[in-house]
Each structure stands twice: as structure tokens, then as C-alpha cells.
Amino acid sequence: MTEFWGIIGENELRTEADVEATLERVSARLAPLPTYDLLNFVDGLHEALSRLDRRQFAEIPVFVRDLAIPQSEDGFQYARCACVLAGRRVFEEVPATGEGFEPFTVPELPAERLLYLADEHYEDKMGFPMERRRTFPIDMKPNPDGWN
């Protein structure tokens, strides 16, 4: 998983522009990789997203116009993407302390494209879509350790 974090890097995500710039850097790092490394990147991403699949993070409300609303399943997945995109240090700190996930729940950090970057490069190289290995589920609630 070391290569995975080297591709992600350490990133400050405060605005949508920060997220977009970071996604472009990650995409540029993925572009020259062989297909097996793209598959490994997806495995690393799915493992990271699975580790963040916890009730305590999913139950953090999203604030829209001073109104607290629950996160949707998609919103929770995208918030986890933003946390991963912030980099290894932030990613490891959040589950270790149980704190620091709130900033990633804001709609202004649209990091869902992280889910598709490796797939796009794979399809460009191979001419057909990447087949999912799904070693780690990324949907909400399949991590039994996080939902007890």
C-alpha cells in the first residue's frame, strides 16, 4: 500500500479547487502506470475506503444552509474519498483518533472522481473497462468492525 500513498501524496483540501488540483495530480501519476499497478491502486483505494466505513463517521451530519441533514450513502462514500485524498497522515489519524472526519463531509469537497481515475486510465490503455476484483467492499456498512 506504500505505492498507493505515494500516488495520493499529502494534500490540503479546503476548497473545490484544491480537490480538483489534487485529482489532476493523482491522475497524472496514474497515467504512466502499467495496468497491474492501476489494479493495485484500486485495491488500495478500496481497502482505505473500507477502513473508513464506520458508523461514527457516517452519522456526522452535513450542514446545508445551517440545516443539519444526514449523510446519504453516496455522500458518505464521497466524504471517505476526500479523507483518503488528503493523504496518508490524515487518513491514519482519523480512524486512530475517531476525530477529524467532519471537514470531509462538506459538499464543497467533491472527491468522488477518485473512484474512477484508475478505471479511466485502464480503459484508455486496454480499450475496455476494468473488471472489478472487489477485495474490499466500498459500500456503506459492510465493515463489521465499524458498525458494531
Coordinates of C-alpha atoms in Angstrom, one line a residue:
M1 CA 0.0 0.0 0.0
T2 CA 3.1 2.2 0.1
E3 CA 2.9 2.9 -3.6
F4 CA -0.8 3.8 -3.2
W5 CA 0.1 6.6 -0.8
G6 CA 2.9 7.8 -3.0
I7 CA 0.4 8.3 -5.8
I8 CA -2.1 10.1 -3.5
G9 CA 0.5 12.3 -1.8
E10 CA -0.2 14.6 1.1
N11 CA -2.8 17.2 0.2
E12 CA -4.6 20.2 1.8
L13 CA -8.2 20.1 0.8
R14 CA -10.1 23.2 1.8
T15 CA -11.9 24.2 -1.4
E16 CA -13.3 22.6 -4.5
A17 CA -10.3 24.0 -6.4
D18 CA -7.9 22.1 -4.0
V19 CA -9.8 18.9 -4.7
E20 CA -9.7 19.4 -8.4
A21 CA -6.0 20.2 -8.5
T22 CA -5.2 17.2 -6.3
L23 CA -7.3 14.9 -8.5
E24 CA -5.4 16.1 -11.5
R25 CA -2.0 15.4 -9.8
V26 CA -3.2 11.9 -8.9
S27 CA -4.4 11.3 -12.4
A28 CA -1.1 12.4 -13.8
R29 CA 0.7 10.0 -11.5
L30 CA -1.6 7.2 -12.6
A31 CA -1.3 7.8 -16.3
P32 CA 2.1 6.2 -17.0
L33 CA 1.4 3.2 -14.8
P34 CA 1.0 -0.3 -16.2
T35 CA -2.4 -1.9 -15.9
Y36 CA -1.5 -4.2 -13.0
D37 CA -0.4 -1.1 -11.0
L38 CA -3.7 0.5 -11.8
L39 CA -5.5 -2.6 -10.4
N40 CA -3.3 -2.4 -7.3
F41 CA -4.2 1.3 -6.9
V42 CA -7.9 0.4 -7.0
D43 CA -7.3 -2.3 -4.4
G44 CA -5.5 0.2 -2.2
L45 CA -8.3 2.7 -2.6
H46 CA -11.0 0.1 -1.7
E47 CA -9.1 -1.0 1.3
A48 CA -8.7 2.6 2.5
L49 CA -12.4 3.3 1.9
S50 CA -13.4 0.1 3.8
R51 CA -11.3 1.2 6.8
L52 CA -13.2 4.4 7.0
D53 CA -16.6 2.6 6.8
R54 CA -17.7 3.4 10.4
R55 CA -20.9 4.3 12.0
Q56 CA -19.3 7.2 13.9
F57 CA -18.3 8.8 10.6
A58 CA -21.5 8.0 8.7
E59 CA -23.6 9.6 11.4
I60 CA -21.8 13.0 11.2
P61 CA -24.5 15.4 9.7
V62 CA -23.9 17.6 6.7
F63 CA -24.8 21.2 7.1
V64 CA -26.6 22.9 4.3
R65 CA -27.7 26.5 4.9
D66 CA -27.5 26.0 8.7
L67 CA -29.6 22.9 8.4
A68 CA -28.1 19.6 9.7
I69 CA -29.1 16.7 7.4
P70 CA -27.9 13.1 7.5
Q71 CA -25.2 11.9 5.0
S72 CA -26.5 9.9 2.1
E73 CA -24.8 6.6 1.2
D74 CA -23.2 8.3 -1.8
G75 CA -22.3 11.4 0.3
F76 CA -20.6 9.2 2.9
Q77 CA -18.6 7.4 0.1
Y78 CA -17.5 10.7 -1.3
A79 CA -16.5 12.0 2.1
R80 CA -14.4 8.9 2.6
C81 CA -12.8 9.6 -0.8
A82 CA -12.0 13.2 0.3
C83 CA -10.4 11.9 3.5
V84 CA -8.2 9.4 1.5
L85 CA -7.3 12.2 -0.9
A86 CA -6.0 14.3 1.9
G87 CA -3.2 11.7 2.3
R88 CA -1.8 9.0 4.5
R89 CA -1.2 11.1 7.6
V90 CA -4.7 12.5 7.8
F91 CA -6.2 9.1 6.7
E92 CA -4.4 7.2 9.5
E93 CA -5.2 9.9 12.1
V94 CA -9.0 9.9 11.5
P95 CA -9.7 6.2 12.4
A96 CA -7.0 6.2 15.1
T97 CA -8.5 9.1 17.0
G98 CA -12.1 8.9 15.8
E99 CA -11.8 12.6 15.0
G100 CA -11.2 14.9 12.0
F101 CA -13.7 13.4 9.6
E102 CA -16.2 16.3 9.7
P103 CA -14.3 18.6 7.2
F104 CA -14.7 15.9 4.5
T105 CA -18.5 15.8 4.8
V106 CA -19.0 19.2 3.2
P107 CA -20.5 19.2 -0.3
E108 CA -17.8 21.6 -1.5
L109 CA -15.2 18.8 -1.5
P110 CA -16.4 16.7 -4.4
A111 CA -13.8 13.9 -4.4
E112 CA -15.9 11.2 -5.9
R113 CA -13.8 11.3 -9.1
L114 CA -11.1 9.5 -7.2
L115 CA -13.2 6.4 -7.6
Y116 CA -12.9 6.5 -11.3
L117 CA -9.4 7.8 -12.1
A118 CA -7.6 4.4 -12.3
D119 CA -10.5 3.0 -14.3
E120 CA -10.3 5.8 -16.9
H121 CA -6.5 5.2 -17.4
Y122 CA -7.0 1.4 -17.5
E123 CA -9.7 1.7 -20.2
D124 CA -7.5 4.1 -22.2
K125 CA -4.7 1.6 -22.2
M126 CA -6.7 -1.6 -22.7
G127 CA -9.7 -0.4 -24.8
F128 CA -12.2 -2.0 -22.4
P129 CA -13.4 -1.3 -18.8
M130 CA -11.5 -2.6 -15.8
E131 CA -13.0 -5.7 -14.2
R132 CA -13.6 -5.3 -10.5
R133 CA -11.8 -7.6 -8.1
R134 CA -13.6 -6.2 -5.1
T135 CA -11.3 -7.4 -2.4
F136 CA -12.7 -4.8 -0.1
P137 CA -16.3 -3.7 -0.4
I138 CA -16.7 0.1 -0.5
D139 CA -20.4 0.4 0.1
M140 CA -21.8 1.6 3.4
K141 CA -21.9 -0.9 6.3
P142 CA -20.0 -4.0 5.1
N143 CA -17.2 -3.3 7.6
P144 CA -18.4 -5.3 10.6
D145 CA -15.7 -3.7 12.9
G146 CA -17.0 -0.2 12.1
W147 CA -20.7 -0.8 12.6
N148 CA -20.9 -2.6 16.0

